Amino acid sequence: MNICFIGSSGHSYAVLESEKLADKSDKSNVVTGIAAGSDGENIENLYNALCRLNHSPKRYESYLKMMDDLKPDIVVIDNYFGEHAKVSVEALKRGCHVLSDKPLATTVDSLNELKKEQAKSGKKIAAMFTMRFDPEFTTAYEVVKSGEIGDIRLINAQKSYKLGTRPDFYKSRESFGGLIPWVGIHAIDLIYFISGKKFVYIDAVSSSAGNCGYGDLDITAAGSFISENNIISTMTIDYLRPSAALSHGDNKLRIVGSSGILEVMENKVKLINGNGEIEIALLDKADIFADFLEYIDGKENTSLNSDDAFYITETALEAQISADKKKLGKHS
Amino acid sequence: MNICFIGSSGHSYAVLESEKLADKSDKSNVVTGIAAGSDGENIENLYNALCRLNHSPKRYESYLKMMDDLKPDIVVIDNYFGEHAKVSVEALKRGCHVLSDKPLATTVDSLNELKKEQAKSGKKIAAMFTMRFDPEFTTAYEVVKSGEIGDIRLINAQKSYKLGTRPDFYKSRESFGGLIPWVGIHAIDLIYFISGKKFVYIDAVSSSAGNCGYGDLDITAAGSFISENNIISTMTIDYLRPSAALSHGDNKLRIVGSSGILEVMENKVKLINGNGEIEIALLDKADIFADFLEYIDGKENTSLNSDDAFYITETALEAQISADKKKLGKHS
């Protein structure tokens, strides 16, 4: 496969970790080009990382020219979050498969345009739901699927991160796209991924209060949801983890079933059911890019797929819109 | 003080633990009578516990006759949750101070009637917000108040319990009163108690799916809230903790501030702020009945008071109504 990277502002590093791009691989996948996807984007680290993997991508000023010149099979899109959709549309128009960082789009209009373009193209698009590939969440998924907690009744998902120093594009909703579409989307995706049930009620709140001068960046958000089969869930999101905390992030997931509870905390998985409380050994980290390659190769039941990418993006946008309404005093 | 107990279906045991009723105390507080407050209520354990404390309460079939005969200064009300308000109204009419288990009432109408009666009586009423007196939450309150985490921005409150075998009155909304007014109210109260801020947006969901044959008992609930000063919060409630779990309940509280995070988990308090992560030594358990005695004695800034009892009950009812609407397909 001929692969190009556009941008490196989010999770493209997750693709670089793939066996399929590793130096020791058979080089059937070659990164031929990289370009920024947004004005002012710095792709230096991405370039260096690719070189360390013995790829020799050509650097372009214009991602459009790059695609026209190199005609990649796959484009990995990771520019400013508010401009994912714009670049994805161009890639699909050129007949490329697209692996985009989440969210696929940050407005309903651009998401709908992207959907149309994808249908027209016959090419595949997926979003980097990176948490689906983390050992603790893969393990949680398998344990729940095996019936260890019975029917899912309640899910709580938490994402908490250090703010640290973020690029300037975080300061504007237009370029950043919103805390729920950027961070909350992982919580929403985990709830959907684990339960396999669609949302029938979505309510969210968010606030930029105390955001350390980061423009209109929301720094806290939360939501409560009902999914099919009367599954209840919550998410809680913040960028307020203290810099002195031992880890960068504090991701938690709690799945309450009819006959057991599974908790993911500090990268560990704890199962409580009729047999008492035990820690579950973690599965190996799954390979996100390998999964995407299988998806475009036509394999069924891959973790990534277009339907989920569109559905979870749409749900995250709906949640952010729900939160935004409350800021205007429109409390539903 | 001359004290009567009506009912023992909830938290009256918390009052019995008070120094003020202990055998070794000066007997200035005497329990003179006990009676059931709801048809079919068993008060045998309460009677025996009072006798062990060397009180010799007279047992009545009718709580009305008991109050008329014994003319108590204080009535402790702990009958079926759907009938707290009915009994409280009768006690206030007879000039008694009332310490009622939460919620004060389970319908908006009965709450309003109770408010009127309390105003007319000039007597005091408080609700048993027992968690305010638990060492881990008292400690959390003091640490937050001392400024260790800066301004509160986000709060997550969890209550999870084993269902075990519950009395039959749990099976009917009318006698039980609802999962949010009964259990969720503690989460709502902790959010309010710790933040000191009123709620400006309340959204909740709940479900009776998978309730093990307990009639219309909701077994899961959740909510998201905005309080004054743009504080965001969530609650999550369930009765699905497996019977084999090591403890009966799994109460968690997480308070995210502008400069630190405080977490209560497994009865421990962890503080993360600029100084790193530390466990905080717990304060002693506070005495709920001693606090109530101080409140009716006119002391200011007691933990229990009428305003909070009414406000938190009202908020919990509003949340349950929000959840009930969704069950009817009225999604906000």
XYZ file of C-alpha atoms in Angstrom:
664
model
C 0.000 0.000 0.000
C 1.064 3.511 -0.858
C 0.355 5.665 2.187
C 0.432 9.415 2.772
C 0.128 11.256 6.090
C -1.612 14.609 6.337
C -1.021 16.415 9.627
C 0.200 15.224 12.990
C -1.833 17.076 15.596
C -3.531 14.110 17.209
C -3.150 10.344 17.111
C -1.057 9.588 14.011
C 1.582 8.228 16.409
C -0.810 5.314 17.020
C -0.530 4.370 13.351
C 3.266 4.618 13.495
C 3.295 1.984 16.240
C 1.814 -0.535 13.805
C 3.682 -3.698 12.870
C 2.568 -2.946 9.324
C 4.779 0.137 9.103
C 7.655 -1.232 11.143
C 11.176 -1.309 9.770
C 11.248 -5.080 10.006
C 8.076 -5.532 7.994
C 8.036 -6.654 4.394
C 7.680 -3.108 3.097
C 4.438 -3.892 1.319
C 3.263 -0.688 3.008
C 5.313 2.368 2.159
C 4.813 5.904 3.382
C 5.523 7.980 0.307
C 4.549 11.476 1.398
C 3.655 13.767 4.261
C 2.175 17.240 4.425
C 0.598 19.545 6.939
C -3.194 19.562 6.796
C -3.791 22.900 8.473
C -2.074 26.265 8.286
C 0.787 26.462 10.752
C 0.805 22.773 11.586
C 4.165 21.364 12.564
C 4.863 17.896 11.155
C 8.550 17.701 12.034
C 8.173 15.005 14.689
C 6.080 12.876 12.371
C 8.671 13.178 9.600
C 11.488 12.177 11.937
C 9.524 9.251 13.317
C 8.819 7.945 9.802
C 12.497 8.243 8.896
C 13.415 6.271 12.024
C 11.138 3.517 10.682
C 13.141 3.640 7.414
C 10.400 5.246 5.372
C 11.509 8.126 3.150
C 8.397 10.196 2.683
C 8.544 13.186 0.361
C 7.549 16.401 2.123
C 4.918 18.579 0.472
C 3.720 22.079 1.211
C 0.307 21.235 -0.248
C -1.528 18.064 0.698
C -3.617 18.423 -2.468
C -0.538 18.436 -4.682
C 0.866 15.516 -2.668
C -2.223 13.408 -3.317
C -2.296 14.409 -6.984
C 1.408 13.532 -7.417
C 1.692 10.389 -5.320
C -1.785 8.906 -5.777
C -1.800 7.143 -2.377
C -4.048 4.159 -1.651
C -4.476 5.321 1.945
C -4.355 8.747 3.529
C -3.890 9.074 7.277
C -5.499 12.356 8.353
C -4.471 14.031 11.582
C -4.583 17.796 11.113
C -6.417 20.365 13.277
C -9.606 18.690 14.428
C -11.922 21.281 12.917
C -10.436 20.551 9.483
C -10.409 16.748 9.387
C -13.529 16.660 7.229
C -12.248 19.143 4.672
C -9.129 17.038 4.051
C -11.037 13.730 4.113
C -13.389 14.980 1.409
C -10.423 15.827 -0.814
C -8.842 12.425 -0.185
C -12.064 10.560 -1.000
C -12.508 12.632 -4.149
C -9.092 11.364 -5.222
C -10.031 7.746 -4.626
C -8.068 7.238 -1.404
C -9.135 5.216 1.611
C -9.133 7.447 4.685
C -8.029 6.760 8.229
C -8.905 9.983 10.032
C -8.340 10.939 13.618
C -11.625 11.370 15.463
C -13.955 13.147 15.069
C -14.547 12.675 11.340
C -16.089 16.153 11.340
C -16.889 18.881 13.837
C -20.116 20.219 12.329
C -23.253 18.425 11.231
C -23.035 20.009 7.774
C -19.462 18.905 7.131
C -20.260 15.429 8.458
C -23.165 15.132 6.028
C -21.008 16.335 3.157
C -18.376 13.765 4.096
C -20.962 10.980 4.202
C -22.113 11.856 0.696
C -18.572 12.012 -0.629
C -17.679 8.676 0.953
C -20.744 6.973 -0.532
C -19.916 8.409 -3.946
C -16.251 7.363 -3.727
C -16.788 3.705 -2.906
C -13.724 4.052 -0.675
C -13.530 3.328 3.013
C -13.182 5.713 5.907
C -12.586 4.980 9.557
C -11.874 7.034 12.666
C -9.025 6.441 15.076
C -10.898 5.105 18.069
C -7.543 4.408 19.652
C -8.979 3.327 23.015
C -10.583 0.270 21.394
C -7.019 -0.986 20.906
C -5.673 -0.320 24.406
C -5.097 -3.576 26.286
C -7.347 -2.677 29.219
C -10.324 -1.809 27.006
C -9.806 -4.688 24.584
C -9.718 -6.944 27.636
C -12.849 -5.337 29.077
C -14.633 -5.839 25.758
C -13.748 -9.529 25.638
C -14.663 -10.187 29.276
C -18.057 -8.528 28.865
C -18.657 -10.357 25.583
C -17.927 -13.668 27.275
C -20.891 -13.089 29.612
C -18.959 -12.659 32.868
C -21.172 -9.756 34.022
C -24.469 -10.794 32.400
C -26.526 -8.158 30.592
C -25.081 -4.662 30.616
C -27.263 -2.265 32.604
C -25.032 0.758 33.356
C -21.740 2.175 32.065
C -19.609 5.024 33.456
C -16.744 6.386 31.375
C -14.201 8.914 32.586
C -11.438 10.755 30.755
C -9.234 13.147 32.659
C -6.043 14.667 31.313
C -3.379 17.162 32.174
C -3.840 20.326 30.139
C -0.125 21.091 30.011
C 0.718 23.274 27.039
C -1.557 22.761 24.073
C -1.192 24.225 20.580
C -2.975 27.479 19.882
C -5.613 25.816 17.733
C -7.156 24.428 20.946
C -8.227 27.986 21.789
C -10.840 28.301 19.072
C -13.927 26.133 18.743
C -13.646 26.367 14.974
C -10.193 24.789 14.777
C -10.492 22.609 17.908
C -14.021 21.381 17.302
C -15.177 21.003 20.912
C -14.184 19.031 24.010
C -16.903 16.414 23.503
C -16.064 15.692 19.823
C -12.356 15.593 20.680
C -12.156 13.885 24.100
C -15.695 12.907 25.036
C -15.993 10.963 21.789
C -13.717 8.274 23.260
C -16.061 7.853 26.235
C -19.076 7.776 23.932
C -17.307 5.292 21.683
C -16.367 3.006 24.583
C -19.984 2.968 25.782
C -21.115 2.033 22.278
C -18.225 -0.351 21.564
C -18.740 -2.314 24.785
C -22.545 -2.367 24.709
C -23.106 -2.626 20.973
C -26.288 -0.592 21.516
C -27.272 2.684 19.885
C -28.096 5.756 21.920
C -31.752 6.732 22.267
C -31.267 9.662 24.651
C -28.298 12.029 24.791
C -27.822 14.840 27.262
C -24.564 16.665 27.869
C -23.136 19.689 29.639
C -19.766 21.412 29.279
C -17.984 24.479 30.535
C -14.986 26.638 29.687
C -14.884 28.131 33.196
C -11.360 28.087 34.595
C -9.739 27.089 31.322
C -6.395 28.773 32.049
C -6.727 31.313 29.241
C -7.373 28.785 26.485
C -9.895 30.916 24.586
C -13.240 29.169 24.240
C -11.858 25.726 25.111
C -14.249 23.775 27.314
C -12.279 22.221 30.138
C -15.034 20.141 31.725
C -17.912 18.157 30.256
C -20.310 15.444 31.302
C -23.262 13.576 29.905
C -25.950 11.062 30.689
C -27.344 8.703 28.100
C -29.850 5.946 27.531
C -29.016 3.281 24.960
C -31.274 0.634 23.436
C -32.270 -2.075 25.897
C -32.511 0.579 28.653
C -28.786 0.755 29.224
C -27.913 3.881 31.195
C -24.529 5.548 30.984
C -22.546 8.603 31.999
C -19.396 10.288 30.784
C -17.201 12.768 32.599
C -14.410 14.657 30.891
C -11.837 17.155 32.095
C -8.464 18.720 31.326
C -7.810 19.464 34.982
C -5.567 16.609 36.033
C -2.798 18.251 38.063
C 0.617 18.357 36.402
C 2.110 16.637 39.458
C -0.183 13.613 39.079
C 1.714 10.383 38.508
C 0.220 9.712 35.067
C -0.845 11.988 32.203
C -4.360 10.617 31.992
C -6.859 9.033 34.322
C -9.184 6.957 32.185
C -11.781 4.893 33.944
C -14.518 2.628 32.680
C -17.091 0.868 34.836
C -19.548 -1.576 33.349
C -22.349 -2.766 35.603
C -24.124 -5.908 34.480
C -26.986 -8.013 35.740
C -24.542 -10.449 37.353
C -21.236 -8.633 37.720
C -19.268 -5.411 37.503
C -16.127 -4.788 35.504
C -13.907 -1.816 36.285
C -11.005 -0.396 34.326
C -8.837 1.867 36.428
C -5.115 2.703 36.345
C -4.761 0.452 33.283
C -6.005 -2.525 35.240
C -9.169 -4.550 34.791
C -11.059 -5.750 37.862
C -13.972 -8.154 37.647
C -16.504 -8.550 40.447
C -19.106 -11.258 39.990
C -20.489 -14.338 41.711
C -16.963 -15.653 42.141
C -15.763 -12.603 44.084
C -13.266 -9.961 42.970
C -10.343 -10.704 40.657
C -7.896 -8.803 38.491
C -7.994 -9.887 34.868
C -4.765 -10.433 32.917
C -4.540 -7.972 30.026
C -4.600 -8.949 26.373
C -1.796 -7.645 24.162
C -2.169 -4.232 22.575
C -4.086 -4.544 19.311
C -2.781 -2.978 16.099
C -5.032 -0.157 14.888
C -3.482 0.167 11.442
C -3.479 -3.590 10.859
C -7.176 -3.546 11.703
C -7.774 -0.745 9.184
C -5.862 -2.630 6.481
C -8.056 -5.664 7.091
C -11.127 -3.446 6.911
C -10.243 -2.026 3.504
C -9.324 -5.554 2.419
C -12.959 -6.519 3.007
C -12.618 -8.492 6.215
C -15.774 -8.555 8.339
C -16.071 -7.616 12.014
C -13.003 -5.429 12.123
C -12.897 -3.067 15.060
C -12.786 0.004 12.814
C -15.418 0.622 10.173
C -17.196 3.467 8.407
C -20.551 2.954 10.109
C -19.105 3.331 13.603
C -16.952 6.269 12.548
C -19.966 8.163 11.249
C -22.309 7.107 14.051
C -19.969 7.973 16.910
C -18.975 11.277 15.342
C -22.636 12.135 14.886
C -23.398 11.200 18.500
C -20.516 13.274 19.834
C -21.689 16.264 17.808
C -25.212 15.809 19.125
C -23.853 15.740 22.672
C -21.798 18.898 22.111
C -24.826 20.659 20.643
C -26.825 19.585 23.717
C -24.130 21.104 25.948
C -23.857 24.287 23.893
C -27.597 24.933 24.132
C -27.345 25.072 27.917
C -24.638 27.721 27.727
C -27.144 29.907 25.948
C -29.544 29.361 28.820
C -31.647 27.022 26.718
C -31.923 24.233 29.253
C -33.654 21.916 26.819
C -35.177 15.972 75.450
C -38.127 13.655 75.179
C -37.703 11.660 71.985
C -39.990 9.267 70.087
C -39.091 7.057 67.135
C -41.564 6.338 64.352
C -40.541 3.513 62.053
C -37.204 1.847 61.426
C -37.055 1.158 57.703
C -34.049 3.295 56.830
C -31.372 5.158 58.770
C -32.640 5.411 62.350
C -29.657 3.245 63.323
C -27.485 6.296 62.569
C -29.283 8.186 65.337
C -28.836 5.281 67.751
C -25.072 5.520 67.281
C -25.122 9.019 68.785
C -23.229 9.808 71.969
C -26.340 11.734 72.971
C -28.387 8.567 73.294
C -25.621 6.383 74.662
C -26.002 4.503 77.894
C -23.136 6.421 79.437
C -24.630 9.823 78.663
C -26.317 12.010 81.262
C -29.784 10.853 80.238
C -30.844 14.380 79.376
C -32.163 12.722 76.198
C -34.651 9.956 76.793
C -36.428 7.825 74.220
C -39.920 7.490 75.637
C -41.827 5.805 72.846
C -41.644 3.950 69.574
C -44.222 3.012 66.979
C -44.373 1.787 63.408
C -45.022 4.555 60.892
C -46.371 2.407 58.062
C -48.665 -0.606 57.927
C -46.720 -3.816 58.320
C -43.495 -2.144 59.426
C -41.349 -4.203 61.770
C -39.726 -2.174 64.553
C -38.477 -5.089 66.643
C -34.790 -4.474 65.963
C -35.130 -0.796 66.813
C -36.878 -1.628 70.085
C -34.176 -4.090 71.068
C -31.399 -1.662 70.158
C -32.958 1.063 72.308
C -33.274 -1.335 75.236
C -29.599 -2.266 74.874
C -28.845 1.451 75.271
C -30.880 1.369 78.507
C -33.813 3.337 77.142
C -37.228 1.911 77.997
C -39.491 3.181 75.265
C -43.181 2.440 75.461
C -44.431 0.626 72.346
C -47.503 2.002 70.592
C -49.682 0.609 67.866
C -50.547 4.150 66.736
C -47.891 6.807 66.266
C -50.600 9.465 66.566
C -51.682 8.189 69.979
C -48.024 7.958 70.995
C -47.375 11.598 70.174
C -50.609 12.668 71.869
C -49.748 10.687 75.013
C -46.021 11.327 75.321
C -45.765 14.822 73.835
C -42.180 14.344 72.581
C -39.866 17.291 71.870
C -38.314 15.400 68.954
C -39.671 12.742 66.648
C -37.273 10.612 64.604
C -39.123 9.489 61.471
C -37.968 6.445 59.553
C -41.009 4.644 58.149
C -41.628 3.618 54.518
C -40.081 6.336 52.385
C -43.309 7.210 50.582
C -44.923 8.032 53.932
C -42.244 10.139 55.626
C -44.098 13.342 54.813
C -47.444 12.169 56.136
C -45.919 11.361 59.514
C -43.778 14.512 59.597
C -46.863 16.682 59.056
C -48.561 15.048 62.048
C -45.483 15.537 64.209
C -45.143 19.208 63.279
C -48.854 19.741 63.937
C -48.201 18.471 67.465
C -45.308 20.863 67.989
C -42.466 18.361 67.651
C -39.118 18.930 66.005
C -38.614 16.377 63.242
C -35.543 14.443 62.196
C -36.752 12.506 59.158
C -34.907 10.044 57.025
C -34.431 11.363 53.498
C -36.280 12.222 51.377
C -38.571 14.499 53.374
C -41.282 13.690 50.838
C -41.658 11.689 47.639
C -44.122 13.893 45.757
C -44.014 17.597 45.039
C -47.480 18.053 46.560
C -46.617 16.380 49.840
C -43.342 18.309 49.999
C -45.195 21.580 49.574
C -47.715 20.628 52.234
C -44.863 19.756 54.578
C -43.160 23.099 53.924
C -46.341 24.949 54.837
C -46.846 22.894 57.987
C -43.265 23.423 59.079
C -43.494 27.186 58.585
C -46.735 27.267 60.564
C -45.310 25.142 63.380
C -42.203 27.176 64.080
C -40.489 23.824 64.708
C -37.426 22.510 62.980
C -37.107 19.690 60.488
C -33.997 18.099 59.050
C -33.265 15.124 56.829
C -30.784 12.368 57.616
C -28.043 13.165 55.133
C -25.984 10.470 56.790
C -23.125 10.646 54.288
C -22.273 14.180 55.455
C -21.197 12.525 58.721
C -19.103 9.687 57.288
C -15.399 10.254 57.960
C -14.357 10.125 54.296
C -16.905 12.708 53.201
C -16.422 14.972 56.226
C -12.708 14.838 55.445
C -13.319 15.569 51.762
C -15.473 18.544 52.716
C -12.791 20.004 54.978
C -9.958 19.463 52.483
C -11.911 21.147 49.697
C -12.932 23.996 52.007
C -9.307 24.573 52.933
C -8.532 25.375 49.284
C -6.353 22.360 48.496
C -7.941 21.856 45.060
C -8.791 25.474 44.204
C -12.197 26.264 42.732
C -14.485 23.299 42.205
C -15.151 22.691 38.525
C -16.486 19.109 38.296
C -17.906 16.524 40.704
C -18.703 12.826 40.115
C -20.688 10.925 42.722
C -21.324 7.190 42.656
C -23.493 4.997 44.837
C -23.600 1.274 44.194
C -25.159 -1.270 46.531
C -25.985 -4.920 46.763
C -29.703 -5.462 46.314
C -29.833 -8.500 48.594
C -33.303 -9.017 50.009
C -35.260 -5.826 50.434
C -38.656 -5.388 52.119
C -41.732 -5.614 49.932
C -42.382 -1.878 50.097
C -39.403 -1.397 47.743
C -41.516 -2.941 44.990
C -43.988 -0.081 44.683
C -43.089 3.460 43.698
C -45.795 4.753 46.012
C -44.299 3.233 49.162
C -40.652 3.310 48.035
C -40.663 6.766 46.501
C -38.101 6.251 43.730
C -34.429 5.291 43.418
C -33.276 8.892 42.984
C -35.159 10.278 46.035
C -33.980 7.309 48.118
C -30.397 6.635 46.953
C -29.556 9.314 44.390
C -30.415 11.988 46.947
C -27.162 11.221 48.779
C -25.173 11.835 45.598
C -27.106 15.027 44.925
C -26.615 16.100 48.522
C -22.862 15.444 48.429
C -22.532 17.528 45.269
C -24.412 20.368 46.968
C -22.778 19.913 50.386
C -19.243 19.978 48.974
C -19.802 22.759 46.437
C -22.233 24.921 48.380
C -23.792 25.838 45.022
C -27.387 25.436 43.896
C -28.303 23.456 40.813
C -29.282 25.387 37.695
C -29.693 22.396 35.366
C -30.866 18.920 36.302
C -31.133 15.960 33.967
C -31.568 12.369 35.050
C -32.317 8.919 33.674
C -33.317 5.711 35.454
C -34.415 2.201 34.625
C -36.109 -0.765 36.259
C -34.783 -3.169 33.617
C -33.292 -6.265 35.217
C -34.588 -5.466 38.698
C -34.826 -9.109 39.829
C -38.612 -9.065 40.184
C -38.770 -6.010 42.442
C -41.949 -4.575 40.951
C -41.412 -1.071 39.607
C -38.143 -0.530 41.494
C -35.580 1.301 39.397
C -32.258 -0.469 39.727
C -30.072 1.978 37.795
C -30.053 5.756 37.554
C -27.744 8.522 36.437
C -27.769 12.268 36.054
C -25.825 15.242 34.829
C -26.093 18.649 36.425
C -24.873 22.203 36.221
C -24.590 24.175 39.445
C -24.062 27.903 39.938
C -20.579 29.058 38.974
C -20.639 26.588 36.046
C -19.836 23.571 38.175
C -20.603 20.378 36.270
C -21.461 17.131 37.992
C -22.679 13.597 37.432
C -24.264 10.933 39.578
C -24.499 7.220 38.948
C -26.620 4.907 41.063
C -27.220 1.177 41.039
C -28.398 -1.761 43.126
C -26.339 -4.219 41.088
C -23.248 -4.705 43.230
C -22.657 -8.462 43.221
C -23.386 -10.255 46.486
C -19.858 -11.689 46.432
C -18.268 -8.219 46.389
C -16.061 -7.542 49.399
C -18.152 -4.637 50.720
C -21.891 -3.910 50.708
C -21.549 -0.539 49.027
C -19.172 1.128 46.606
C -19.484 4.854 47.158
C -17.164 7.087 45.229
C -16.800 10.836 45.073
C -14.438 12.725 42.807
C -14.033 16.479 43.046
C -12.044 18.162 40.311
C -10.815 21.640 41.116
C -8.852 24.323 39.318
C -5.657 23.215 41.079
C -6.244 19.689 42.339
C -8.419 16.603 42.434
C -9.780 14.858 45.493
C -11.053 11.303 45.266
C -13.006 9.291 47.811
C -12.889 5.583 47.074
C -13.033 2.496 49.307
C -13.454 4.791 52.340
C -10.152 6.476 51.591
C -9.453 10.054 50.558
C -6.769 10.750 47.968
C -5.600 14.257 47.142
C -3.765 15.078 43.932
C -2.507 18.626 43.573
C 0.688 20.583 42.938
C 2.410 18.579 45.660
C 1.718 15.218 44.022
C -0.576 12.460 45.252
C -1.209 11.764 48.930
C -3.705 9.893 51.075
C -5.403 12.108 53.628
C -5.907 10.918 57.210
C -9.615 10.674 58.011
C -11.408 12.803 60.554
C -13.467 11.019 63.210
C -17.052 10.108 62.426
C -19.300 13.059 63.186
C -22.441 12.644 65.305
C -25.606 13.232 63.275
C -27.980 13.427 66.231
C -25.681 15.753 68.197
C -25.661 18.016 65.131
C -29.466 17.977 64.999
C -29.693 18.809 68.726
C -27.409 21.792 68.155
C -29.541 22.849 65.215
C -32.772 22.892 67.217
C -30.853 24.633 69.997
C -30.278 27.522 67.596
C -26.624 26.984 66.759
C -25.582 28.357 63.375
C -23.787 26.481 60.596
C -24.835 23.036 61.701
C -24.520 20.387 59.035
C -28.245 19.572 59.112
C -30.859 22.255 58.616
C -34.357 22.720 57.225
C -33.294 24.673 54.148
C -30.971 21.943 52.911
C -33.491 19.218 53.755
C -36.174 20.905 51.645
C -33.834 21.949 48.841
C -32.173 18.577 48.381
C -35.471 16.708 48.578
C -36.910 19.052 45.967
C -33.875 18.566 43.720
C -34.049 14.781 44.019
C -37.750 14.841 43.128
C -37.020 17.059 40.144
C -34.351 14.593 39.003
C -36.700 11.615 39.400
C -39.399 13.450 37.438
C -36.824 14.159 34.714
C -36.001 10.425 34.591
C -39.652 9.357 34.644
C -40.474 11.583 31.672
C -37.964 9.689 29.547
C -39.608 6.382 30.370
C -42.742 7.725 28.770
C -40.712 8.514 25.681
C -40.723 12.206 26.529
C -37.022 12.803 26.046
C -36.833 16.255 27.598
